[in-house]
Coordinates of C-alpha atoms and ligand atoms in Angstrom, one line a residue:
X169 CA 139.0 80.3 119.1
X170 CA 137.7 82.8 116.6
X171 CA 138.5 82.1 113.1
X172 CA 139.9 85.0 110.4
X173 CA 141.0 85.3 106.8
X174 CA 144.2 86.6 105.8
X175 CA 144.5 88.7 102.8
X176 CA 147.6 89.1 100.4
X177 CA 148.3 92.2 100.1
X178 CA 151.8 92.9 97.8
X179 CA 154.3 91.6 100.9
X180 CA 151.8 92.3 103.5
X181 CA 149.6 89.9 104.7
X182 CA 146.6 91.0 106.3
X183 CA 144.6 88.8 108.6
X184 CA 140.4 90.1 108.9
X185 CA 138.2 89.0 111.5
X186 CA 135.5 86.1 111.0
X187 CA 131.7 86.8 112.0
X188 CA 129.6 83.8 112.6
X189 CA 125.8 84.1 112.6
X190 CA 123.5 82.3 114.7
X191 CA 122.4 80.0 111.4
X192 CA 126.3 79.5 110.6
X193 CA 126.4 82.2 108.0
X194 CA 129.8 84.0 107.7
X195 CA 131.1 87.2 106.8
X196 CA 134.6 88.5 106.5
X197 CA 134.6 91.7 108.9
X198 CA 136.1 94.6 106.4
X199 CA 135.3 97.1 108.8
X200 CA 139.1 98.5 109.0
X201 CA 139.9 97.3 105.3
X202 CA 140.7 100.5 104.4
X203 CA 142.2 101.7 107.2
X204 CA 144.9 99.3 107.5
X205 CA 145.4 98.3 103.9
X206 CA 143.9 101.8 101.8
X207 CA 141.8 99.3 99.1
X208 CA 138.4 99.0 99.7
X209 CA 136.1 96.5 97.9
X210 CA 133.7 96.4 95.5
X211 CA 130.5 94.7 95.1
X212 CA 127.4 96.5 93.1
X213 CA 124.2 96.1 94.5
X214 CA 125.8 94.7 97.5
X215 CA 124.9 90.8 96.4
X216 CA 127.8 90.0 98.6
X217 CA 128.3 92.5 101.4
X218 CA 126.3 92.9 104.7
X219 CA 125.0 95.7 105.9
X220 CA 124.1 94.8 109.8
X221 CA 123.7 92.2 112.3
X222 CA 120.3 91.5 112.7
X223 CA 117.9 89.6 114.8
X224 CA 114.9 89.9 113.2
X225 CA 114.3 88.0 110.1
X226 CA 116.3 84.5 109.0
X227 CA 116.6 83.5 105.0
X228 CA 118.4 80.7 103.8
X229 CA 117.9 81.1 100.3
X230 CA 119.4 78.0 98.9
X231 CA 116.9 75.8 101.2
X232 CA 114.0 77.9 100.6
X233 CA 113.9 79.0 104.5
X234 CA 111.7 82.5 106.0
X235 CA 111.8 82.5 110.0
X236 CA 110.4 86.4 111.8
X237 CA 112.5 86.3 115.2
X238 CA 113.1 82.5 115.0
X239 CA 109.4 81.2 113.7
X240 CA 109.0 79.8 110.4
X241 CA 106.9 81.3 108.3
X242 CA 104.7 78.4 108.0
X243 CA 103.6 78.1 111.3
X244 CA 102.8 81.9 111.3
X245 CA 100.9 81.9 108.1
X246 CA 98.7 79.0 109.7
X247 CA 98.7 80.3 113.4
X248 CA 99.0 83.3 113.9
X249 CA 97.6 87.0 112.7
X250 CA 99.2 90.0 111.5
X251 CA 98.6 92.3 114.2
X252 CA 100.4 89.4 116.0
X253 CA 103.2 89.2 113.9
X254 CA 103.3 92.7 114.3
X255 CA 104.0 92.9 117.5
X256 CA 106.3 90.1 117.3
X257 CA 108.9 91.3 114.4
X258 CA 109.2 94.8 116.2
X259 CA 108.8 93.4 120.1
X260 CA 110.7 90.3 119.3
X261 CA 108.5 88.2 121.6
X262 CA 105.2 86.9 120.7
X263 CA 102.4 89.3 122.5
X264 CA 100.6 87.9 125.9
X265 CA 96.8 88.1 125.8
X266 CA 96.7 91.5 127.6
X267 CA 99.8 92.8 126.1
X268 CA 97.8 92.1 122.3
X269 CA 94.6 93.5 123.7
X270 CA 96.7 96.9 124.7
X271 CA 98.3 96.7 121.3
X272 CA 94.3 96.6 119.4
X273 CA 93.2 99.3 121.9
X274 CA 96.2 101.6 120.9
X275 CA 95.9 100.9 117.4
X276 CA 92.3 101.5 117.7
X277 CA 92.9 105.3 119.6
X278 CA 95.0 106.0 116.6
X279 CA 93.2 104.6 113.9
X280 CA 92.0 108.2 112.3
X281 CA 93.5 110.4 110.1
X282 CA 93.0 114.5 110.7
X283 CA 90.6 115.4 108.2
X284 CA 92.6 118.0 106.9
X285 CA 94.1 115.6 105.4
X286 CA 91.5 115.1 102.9
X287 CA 92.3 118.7 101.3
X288 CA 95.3 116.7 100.2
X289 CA 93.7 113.3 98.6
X290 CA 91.7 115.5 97.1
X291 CA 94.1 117.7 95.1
X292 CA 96.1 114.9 93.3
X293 CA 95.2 114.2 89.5
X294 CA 93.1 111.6 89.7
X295 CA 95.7 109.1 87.6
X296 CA 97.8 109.5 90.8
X297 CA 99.5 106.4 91.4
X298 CA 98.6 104.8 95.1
X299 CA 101.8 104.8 96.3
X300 CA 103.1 108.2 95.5
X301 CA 100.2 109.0 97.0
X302 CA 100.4 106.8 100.2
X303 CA 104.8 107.6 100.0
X304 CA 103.7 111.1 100.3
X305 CA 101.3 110.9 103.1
X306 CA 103.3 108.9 105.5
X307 CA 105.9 111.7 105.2
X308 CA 102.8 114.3 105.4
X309 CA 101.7 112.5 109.0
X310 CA 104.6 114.5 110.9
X311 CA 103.2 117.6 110.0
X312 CA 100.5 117.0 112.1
X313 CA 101.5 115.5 115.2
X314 CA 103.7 117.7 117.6
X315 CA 107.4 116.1 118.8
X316 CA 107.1 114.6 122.1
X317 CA 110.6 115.7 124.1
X318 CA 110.6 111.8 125.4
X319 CA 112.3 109.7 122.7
X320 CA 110.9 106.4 123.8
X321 CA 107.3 108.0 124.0
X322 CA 107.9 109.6 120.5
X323 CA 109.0 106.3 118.9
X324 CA 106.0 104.3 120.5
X325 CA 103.7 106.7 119.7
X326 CA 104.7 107.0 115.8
X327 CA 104.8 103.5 115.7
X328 CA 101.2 103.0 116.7
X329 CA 100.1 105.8 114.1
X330 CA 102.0 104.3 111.3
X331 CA 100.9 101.0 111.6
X332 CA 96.7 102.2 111.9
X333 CA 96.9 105.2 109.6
X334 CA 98.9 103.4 107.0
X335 CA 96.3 101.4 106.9
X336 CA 93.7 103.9 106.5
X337 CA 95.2 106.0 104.2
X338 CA 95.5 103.6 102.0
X339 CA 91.4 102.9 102.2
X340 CA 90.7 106.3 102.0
X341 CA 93.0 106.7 98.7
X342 CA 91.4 103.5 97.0
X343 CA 87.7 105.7 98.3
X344 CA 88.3 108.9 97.5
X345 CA 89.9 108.3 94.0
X346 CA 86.9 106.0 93.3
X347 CA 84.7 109.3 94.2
X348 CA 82.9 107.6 97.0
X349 CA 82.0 108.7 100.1
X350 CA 85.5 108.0 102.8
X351 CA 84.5 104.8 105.7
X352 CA 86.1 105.7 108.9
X353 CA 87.4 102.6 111.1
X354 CA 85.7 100.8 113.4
X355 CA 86.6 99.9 117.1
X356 CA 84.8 96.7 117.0
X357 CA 86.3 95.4 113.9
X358 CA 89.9 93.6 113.6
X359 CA 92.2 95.3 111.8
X360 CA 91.8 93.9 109.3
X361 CA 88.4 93.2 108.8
X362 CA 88.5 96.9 109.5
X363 CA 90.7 97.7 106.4
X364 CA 88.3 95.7 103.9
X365 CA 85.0 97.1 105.6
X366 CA 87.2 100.9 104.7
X367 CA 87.9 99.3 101.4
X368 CA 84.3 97.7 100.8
X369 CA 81.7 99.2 102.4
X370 CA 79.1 101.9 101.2
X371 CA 75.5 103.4 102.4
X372 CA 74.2 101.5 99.8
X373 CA 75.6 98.2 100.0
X374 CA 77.1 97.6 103.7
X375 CA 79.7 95.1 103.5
X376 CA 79.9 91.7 104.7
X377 CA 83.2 90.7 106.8
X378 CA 83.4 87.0 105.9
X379 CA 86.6 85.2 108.1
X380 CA 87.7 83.9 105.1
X381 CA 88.7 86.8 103.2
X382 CA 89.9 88.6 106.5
X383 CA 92.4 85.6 107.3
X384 CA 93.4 85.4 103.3
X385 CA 94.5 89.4 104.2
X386 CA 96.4 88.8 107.8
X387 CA 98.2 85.6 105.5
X388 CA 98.5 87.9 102.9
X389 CA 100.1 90.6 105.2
X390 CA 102.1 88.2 107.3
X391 CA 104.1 86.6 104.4
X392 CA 105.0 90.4 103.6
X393 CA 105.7 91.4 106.8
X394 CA 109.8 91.4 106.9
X395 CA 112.4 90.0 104.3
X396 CA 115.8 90.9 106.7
X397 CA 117.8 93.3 104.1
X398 CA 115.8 94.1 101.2
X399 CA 115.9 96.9 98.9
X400 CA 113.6 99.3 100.7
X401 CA 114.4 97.9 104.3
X402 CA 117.7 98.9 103.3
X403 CA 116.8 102.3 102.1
X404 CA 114.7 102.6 105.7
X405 CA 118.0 101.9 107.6
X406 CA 120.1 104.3 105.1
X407 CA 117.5 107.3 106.0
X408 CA 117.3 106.1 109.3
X409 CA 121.1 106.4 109.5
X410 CA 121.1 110.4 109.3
X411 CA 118.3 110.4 112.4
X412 CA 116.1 111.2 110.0
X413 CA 112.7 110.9 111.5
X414 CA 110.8 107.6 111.0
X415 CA 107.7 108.9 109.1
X416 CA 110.3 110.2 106.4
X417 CA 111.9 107.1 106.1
X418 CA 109.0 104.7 106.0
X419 CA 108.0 106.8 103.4
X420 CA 111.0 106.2 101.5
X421 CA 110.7 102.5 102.3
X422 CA 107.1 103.0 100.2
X423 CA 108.4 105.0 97.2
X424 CA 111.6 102.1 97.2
X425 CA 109.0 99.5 97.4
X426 CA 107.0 100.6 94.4
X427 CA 109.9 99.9 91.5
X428 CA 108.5 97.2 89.3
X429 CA 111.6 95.0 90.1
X430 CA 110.6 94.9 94.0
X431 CA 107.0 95.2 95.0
X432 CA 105.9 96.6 92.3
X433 CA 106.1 93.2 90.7
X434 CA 102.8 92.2 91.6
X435 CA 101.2 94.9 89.3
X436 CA 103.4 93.8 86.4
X437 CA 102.9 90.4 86.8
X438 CA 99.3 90.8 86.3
X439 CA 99.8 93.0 83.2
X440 CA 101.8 89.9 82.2
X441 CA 99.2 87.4 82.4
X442 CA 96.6 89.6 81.0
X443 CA 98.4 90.6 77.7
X444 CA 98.8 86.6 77.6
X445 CA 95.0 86.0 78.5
X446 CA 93.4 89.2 77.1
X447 CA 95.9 89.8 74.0
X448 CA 96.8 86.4 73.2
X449 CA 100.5 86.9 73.6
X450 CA 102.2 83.7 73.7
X451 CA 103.6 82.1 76.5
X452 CA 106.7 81.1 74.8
X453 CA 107.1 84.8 73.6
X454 CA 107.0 85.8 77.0
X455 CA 109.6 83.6 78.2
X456 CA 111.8 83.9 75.0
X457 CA 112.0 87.6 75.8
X458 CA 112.8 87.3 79.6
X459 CA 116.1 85.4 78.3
X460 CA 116.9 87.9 75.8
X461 CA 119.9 89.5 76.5
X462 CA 119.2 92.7 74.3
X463 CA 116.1 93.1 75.8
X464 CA 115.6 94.6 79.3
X465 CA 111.8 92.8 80.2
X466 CA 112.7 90.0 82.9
X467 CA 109.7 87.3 83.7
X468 CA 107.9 89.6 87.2
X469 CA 107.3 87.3 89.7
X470 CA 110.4 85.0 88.8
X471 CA 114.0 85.5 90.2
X472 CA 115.4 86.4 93.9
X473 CA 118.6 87.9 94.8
X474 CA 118.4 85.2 97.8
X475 CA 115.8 82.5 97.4
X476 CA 117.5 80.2 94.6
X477 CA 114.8 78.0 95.3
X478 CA 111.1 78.2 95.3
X479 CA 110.0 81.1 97.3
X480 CA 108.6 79.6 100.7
X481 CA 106.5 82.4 100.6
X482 CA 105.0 82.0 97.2
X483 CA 103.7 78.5 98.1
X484 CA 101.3 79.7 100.6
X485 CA 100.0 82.3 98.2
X486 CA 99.6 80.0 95.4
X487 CA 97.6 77.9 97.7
X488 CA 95.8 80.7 99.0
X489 CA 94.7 81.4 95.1
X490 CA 92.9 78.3 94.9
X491 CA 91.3 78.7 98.2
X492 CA 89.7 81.7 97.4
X493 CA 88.8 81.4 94.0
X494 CA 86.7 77.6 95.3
X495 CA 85.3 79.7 98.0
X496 CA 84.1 82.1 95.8
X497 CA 83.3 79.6 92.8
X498 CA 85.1 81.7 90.6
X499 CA 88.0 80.4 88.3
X500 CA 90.3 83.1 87.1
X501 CA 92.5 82.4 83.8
X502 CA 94.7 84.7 84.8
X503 CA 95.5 81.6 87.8
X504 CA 95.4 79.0 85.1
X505 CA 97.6 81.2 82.9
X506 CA 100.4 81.5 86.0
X507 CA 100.5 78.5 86.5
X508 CA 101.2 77.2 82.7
X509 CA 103.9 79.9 83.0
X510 CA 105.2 78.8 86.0
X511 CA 105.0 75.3 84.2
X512 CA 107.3 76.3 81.4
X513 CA 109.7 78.5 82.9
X514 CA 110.6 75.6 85.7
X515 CA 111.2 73.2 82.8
X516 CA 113.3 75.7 80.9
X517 CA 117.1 75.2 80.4
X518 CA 117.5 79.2 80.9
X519 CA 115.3 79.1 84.3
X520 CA 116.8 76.0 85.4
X521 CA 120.4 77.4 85.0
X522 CA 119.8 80.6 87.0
X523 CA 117.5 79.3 89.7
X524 CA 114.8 81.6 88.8
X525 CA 111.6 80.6 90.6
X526 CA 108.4 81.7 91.4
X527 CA 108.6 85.0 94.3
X528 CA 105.8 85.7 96.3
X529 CA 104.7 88.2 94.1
X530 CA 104.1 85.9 91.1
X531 CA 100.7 84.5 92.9
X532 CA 99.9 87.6 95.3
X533 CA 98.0 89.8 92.9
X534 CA 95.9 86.5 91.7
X535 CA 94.5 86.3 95.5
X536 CA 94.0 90.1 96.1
X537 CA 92.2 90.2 92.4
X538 CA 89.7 87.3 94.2
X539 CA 89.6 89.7 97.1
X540 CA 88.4 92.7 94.9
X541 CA 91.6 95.0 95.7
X542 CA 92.3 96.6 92.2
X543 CA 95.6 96.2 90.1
X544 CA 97.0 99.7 91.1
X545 CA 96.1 99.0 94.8
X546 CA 98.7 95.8 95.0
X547 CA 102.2 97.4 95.9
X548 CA 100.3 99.3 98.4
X549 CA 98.9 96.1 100.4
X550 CA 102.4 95.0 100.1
X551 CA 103.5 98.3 101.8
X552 CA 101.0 97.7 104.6
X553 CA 102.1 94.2 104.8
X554 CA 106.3 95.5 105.3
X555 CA 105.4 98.3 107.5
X556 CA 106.2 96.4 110.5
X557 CA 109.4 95.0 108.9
X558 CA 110.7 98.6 108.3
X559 CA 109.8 99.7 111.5
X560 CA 111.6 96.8 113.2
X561 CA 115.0 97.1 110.6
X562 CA 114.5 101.2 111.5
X563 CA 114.3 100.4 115.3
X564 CA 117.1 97.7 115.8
X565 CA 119.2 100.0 113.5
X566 CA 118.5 103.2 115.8
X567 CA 119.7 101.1 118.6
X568 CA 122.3 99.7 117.3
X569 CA 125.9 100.8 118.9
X570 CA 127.8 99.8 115.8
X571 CA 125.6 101.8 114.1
X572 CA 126.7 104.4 111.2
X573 CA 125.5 107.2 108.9
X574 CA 125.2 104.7 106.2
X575 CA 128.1 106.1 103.5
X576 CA 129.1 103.6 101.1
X577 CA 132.9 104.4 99.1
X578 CA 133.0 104.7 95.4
X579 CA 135.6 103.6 92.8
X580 CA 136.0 106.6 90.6
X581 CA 136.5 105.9 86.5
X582 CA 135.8 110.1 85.6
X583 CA 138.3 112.6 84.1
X584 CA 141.4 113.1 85.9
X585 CA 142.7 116.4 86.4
X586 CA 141.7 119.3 83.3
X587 CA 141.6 122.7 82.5
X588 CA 138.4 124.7 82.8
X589 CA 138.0 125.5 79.0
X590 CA 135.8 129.1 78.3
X591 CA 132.9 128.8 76.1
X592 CA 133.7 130.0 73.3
X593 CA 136.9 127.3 73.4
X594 CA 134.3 124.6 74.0
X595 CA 133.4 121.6 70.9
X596 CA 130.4 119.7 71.0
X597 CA 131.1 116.4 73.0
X598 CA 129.2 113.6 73.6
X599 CA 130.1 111.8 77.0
X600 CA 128.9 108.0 78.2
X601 CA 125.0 108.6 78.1
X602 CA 122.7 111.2 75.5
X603 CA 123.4 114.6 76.7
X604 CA 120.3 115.8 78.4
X605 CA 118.7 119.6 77.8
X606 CA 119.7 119.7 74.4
X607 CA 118.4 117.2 72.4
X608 CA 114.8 117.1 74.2
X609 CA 111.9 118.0 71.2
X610 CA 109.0 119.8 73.4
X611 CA 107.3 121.0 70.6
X612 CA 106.9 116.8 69.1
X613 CA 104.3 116.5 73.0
X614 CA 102.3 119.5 73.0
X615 CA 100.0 118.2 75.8
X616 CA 102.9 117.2 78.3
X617 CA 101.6 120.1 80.8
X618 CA 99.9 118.4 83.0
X619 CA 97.5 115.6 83.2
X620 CA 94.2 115.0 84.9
Ligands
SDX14 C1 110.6 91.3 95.8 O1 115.0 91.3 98.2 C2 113.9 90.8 98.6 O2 113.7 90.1 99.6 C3 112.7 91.3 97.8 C4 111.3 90.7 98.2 C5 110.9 91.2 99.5 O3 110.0 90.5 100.2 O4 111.3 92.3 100.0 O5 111.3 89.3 98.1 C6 110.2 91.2 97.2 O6 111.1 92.4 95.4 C7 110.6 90.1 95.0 C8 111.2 90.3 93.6 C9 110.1 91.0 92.7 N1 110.7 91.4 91.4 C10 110.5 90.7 90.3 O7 109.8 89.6 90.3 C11 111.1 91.3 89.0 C12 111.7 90.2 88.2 N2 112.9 89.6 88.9 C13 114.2 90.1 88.5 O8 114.3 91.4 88.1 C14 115.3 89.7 89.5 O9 115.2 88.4 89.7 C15 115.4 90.4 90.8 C16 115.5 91.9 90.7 C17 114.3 90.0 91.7 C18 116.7 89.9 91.5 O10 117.8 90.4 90.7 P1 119.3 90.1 91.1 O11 119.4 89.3 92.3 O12 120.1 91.4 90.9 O13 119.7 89.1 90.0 P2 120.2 89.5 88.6 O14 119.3 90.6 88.0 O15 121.6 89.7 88.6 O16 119.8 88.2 87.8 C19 120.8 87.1 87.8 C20 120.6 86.5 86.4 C21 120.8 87.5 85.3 O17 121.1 86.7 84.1 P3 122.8 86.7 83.7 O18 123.1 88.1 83.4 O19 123.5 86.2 85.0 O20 122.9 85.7 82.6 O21 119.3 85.9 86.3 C22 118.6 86.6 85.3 C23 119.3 87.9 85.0 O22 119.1 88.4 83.7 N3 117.2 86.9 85.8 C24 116.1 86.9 85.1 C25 115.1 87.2 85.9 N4 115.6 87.4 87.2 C26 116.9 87.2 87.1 N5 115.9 86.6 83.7 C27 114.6 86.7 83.3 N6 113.6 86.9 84.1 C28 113.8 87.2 85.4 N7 112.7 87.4 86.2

C-alpha cells in the first residue's frame, strides 16, 4: 500500500504522495504542490529537497556510508582502479576483462589534445589559476570536434575524450605554466601512470612510474569519483537540463567545483596548516575563529552538508598520508599539524555540537603534496577524479523521462508596485547591499589593468 502525507491547508486537506528509496530514505513528492494548493516551499540551498532519483551513488550521512552503484567505497578503494570505477559509475556494471581492455584502447585513441590547442595555454597570464584554465578548455574541446548526427555515437564519443583529455590538459597546464617542454601520453602506460609520467617526466630526468604512487592516484581518484547530488553535480544536471551540450556542462561542473567551500577546500586547507606551521599561528586561534559568528572563516576540511559523521572517505586518505610519507621517509608537519587539528576540533564542545568532522579534503592535499602535485594543482585532481561522476549524474539525467529544465520558484520580498520617477525627481538611496558603480575609487589601484 503506498504511504502519503496529508497537508493542512486552511479547510483543505491535501494528501502528497510518499517516495521510498532503495535504502529506506523518504521524500514527500511536491511535484503538484503548487498546482493543487498555489504555495510552494522553501528550502535555501536545498538541505532538504531532492532533486532526482538516482541510481548511481548511496550516502547515508549519519552512519558515515559511500557505495558507487551499490559497492562500498572501501572495497573499491582496496580493489579496484579508477579507470574501473569509471566505467562502473557511468556503465553501472563492473567492466568484463575485454570490455575494460576496449575502454584503455579507446581512451588511449583519444588521449591527445589538437595542438592548436597550445596557442591557448600559452596566452593566459601566467598566475592563471588551473582550473579556470582547465573550466575553460573542457568548454574549448567542442570547438574542435565536429557533431556526429548519431546521439548515442556523439555521447560515447565525448565521453571517451573527456575522460583522456581532461586528463591531459590538466598535465599539459601544470607543463606549460612551469615553462617546460609538454609530455604527450603514452599507449603503454595506465592511465594513470600515464598522467604522472605527463606530470613528471622531462629529457633530462625521465621519470620513474613506481606502483605505489600510481595506486595512491587511482585511490585518490576513486574516493573522488561521485558524491550523488553535490554542488557541481547539481550544476552538471541544471546545464544539462537546457540540452546544453556536455562539454559546456562539465565545464561548469569544474568552475562550481573550484569554490573554496567545495573542492577548492583542499588548497585552503593547506594554506591553513601552513600559516599554523610556517607562521606560527595557533591552533586554538584557528579553531576560535571557525566558531566565530562575526567572522566568515570556517575550519576547510571540516563540516558536510550530509556526512554528520566522519567522512568514510577521509579515512582512507588519512591512511594513505602515512603510507606515502613512510614510503618515501619523509615526515611532513603539515600531517602532524592536521592531525593535532583534527585532535582539537573532535574534542571541541562547538565541533561536537554540529557534527563537524574531518571531509575528505582535510587529508587529500597532505597525500598529493607527498606525490609532488603542487598546491594550485589540487582542485584540479579532484576535477579529474569527479569527471566520471558528472558524466554519470549528466547521462542518467539526459535519460531521465521525469526529467525537466531544471527551474527552481522564488519567494519574492522586493518593491511592490511604483512609479517610474524621472531623474531629476530621483534622491540618493541606499538599498540592502553598497550600491555598486558609484562608490568604487579606481584612482586608490593604479595597477589594476591587468596582471602577468
Ligand atoms: C566537498 O556535497 C558534497 O558531497 C561535497 C563533497 C563532494 O565530494 O562533492 O564532499 C566535497 O565540497 C567537501 C566540503 C569541502 N568544504 C569545506 O571543507 C569548507 C568548510 N566546510 C563548511 O563551509 C561547511 O561545512 C560546508 C560548506 C561543507 C557544508 O555547509 P552546510 O551543509 O551548508 O552547513 P552550514 O554552513 O549550514 O553549517 C551548519 C553549521 C553552521 O553553524 P550554525 O549557524 O548552525 O551555528 O555548522 C557550522 C556553520 O557555521 N559549520 C562550520 C563549519 N562547517 C559548518 N563551522 C566552522 N567550520 C566549519 N568548517
Amino acid at each position: 500500500m503506498s504511504e502519503y502525507v496529508k497537508v493542512v491547508i486552511g479547510e483543505k486537506t491535501y494528501e502528497l504522495p510518499v517516495i521510498v528509496g532503495t535504502e529506506g530514505e523518504k521524500a514527500i513528492d511536491i511535484s503538484r504542490l503548487r498546482r493543487d494548493t498555489g504555495y510552494i516551499t522553501y528550502d535555501p540551498g536545498y538541505a532538504n529537497t531532492g532533486s532526482c532519483k538516482s541510481n548511481i551513488t548511496f550516502m547515508n550521512g549519519e552512519k558515515g556510508i559511500l557505495r558507487y552503484r551499490g559497492i562500498p567505497i572501501e572495497e573499491l578503494a582496496e580493489k579496484s582502479s579508477f579507470r574501473e570505477v569509471v566505467y562502473l559509475l557511468i556503465n553501472g556494471e563492473l567492466p568484463t576483462q575485454r570490455q575494460i581492455n576496449r575502454f584503455s584502447v579507446l581512451l588511449n585513441d583519444h588521449s591527445l589534445v589538437h595542438e592548436d590547442m597550445r596557442t591557448f595555454f600559452e596566452n593566459y597570464p601566467k598566475r592563471t589559476h588551473p582550473m579556470g584554465i582547465l573550466s575553460s578548455m573542457a568548454n574549448t574541446l567542442k570547438s574542435f570536434y565536429p557533431y556526429l548526427e548519431n546521439q548515442e555515437e556523439e555521447i560515447n564519443i565525448t565521453v571517451t575524450r573527456l575522460i583522456s583529455k581532461v586528463r591531459t590538459m590538466a598535465a599539459m597546464s601544470y607543463k606549460m605554466s612551469r615553462g617546460h617542454q609538454v609530455v604527450y601520453p603514452r599507449p603503454d602506460l595506465s592511465y594513470c601512470a600515464n598522467f604522472l609520467n605527463m606530470m613528471f617526466h622531462t629529457p633530462v630526468k625521465p621519470y620513474e612510474i613506481d606502483p605505489d604512487v600510481v595506486k595512491a592516484i587511482s585511490v585518490f581518484w576513486i574516493l573522488h569519483a561521485d558524491h550523488e547530488q553535490n554542488a557541481s553535480a547539481a550544476v552538471v544536471r541544471s546545464v544539462g537540463s537546457a540540452k546544453t551540450n556536455l562539454y559546456a556542462c562539465i565545464s561548469a561542473g569544474i568552475s562550481t567545483l573550484w569554490g573554496p567551500l567545495h573542492g577548492g577546500a583542499n588548497q585552503a586547507v593547506i594554506n591553513t596548516l601552513s600559516d599554523i606551521v610556517n607562521q606560527g599561528t595557533s591552533m586554538k586561534k584557528v579553531i576560535e575563529r571557525a566558531k566565530d559568528k562575526k567572522d566568515p572563516f570556517r575550519l576547510p576540511g571540516f563540516g558536510h552538508r550530509v556526512y554528520k559523521t566522519y567522512d568514510p572517505r577521509a579515512k582512507i586518505m588519512k591512511r594513505m598520508c602515512d603510507t606515502l610519507l613512510e614510503k618515501f621517509n619523509i615526515t611532513d608537519p603539515l600531517l602532524d599539524a592536521a592531525k593535532e587539528l583534527e585532535e582539537i576540533a573532535l574534542e571541541d564542545e562547538y565541533f561536537i555540537s554540529h557534527n563537524l568532522y574531518p571531509n575528505v579534503d582535510f587529508y587529500s592535499g597532505i597525500a598529493l603534496r607527498a606525490i609532488g602535485i603542487p598546491t594550485n594543482m589540487f582542485t584540479v585532481m579532484f576535477a579529474i577524479g569527479r569527471l566520471p561522476g558528472w558524466i554519470a549524474q549528466w547521462r542518467e539525467n539526459f535519460y531521465d523521462a521525469e526529467s525537466k529544465i531544471c527551474r527552481p520558484r522564488q519567494i519574492y520580498m522586493g518593491e511592490q508596485k511604483r512609479e517610474y520617477i524621472p531623474i531629476d525627481k530621483r534622491e540618493k538611496k541606499g538599498g540592502d547591499l553598497q550600491p555598486l558603480f558609484t562608490e568604487f575609487q579606481t584612482d586608490k589601484y593604479p595597477d589594476i589593468s591587468f596582471q602577468e
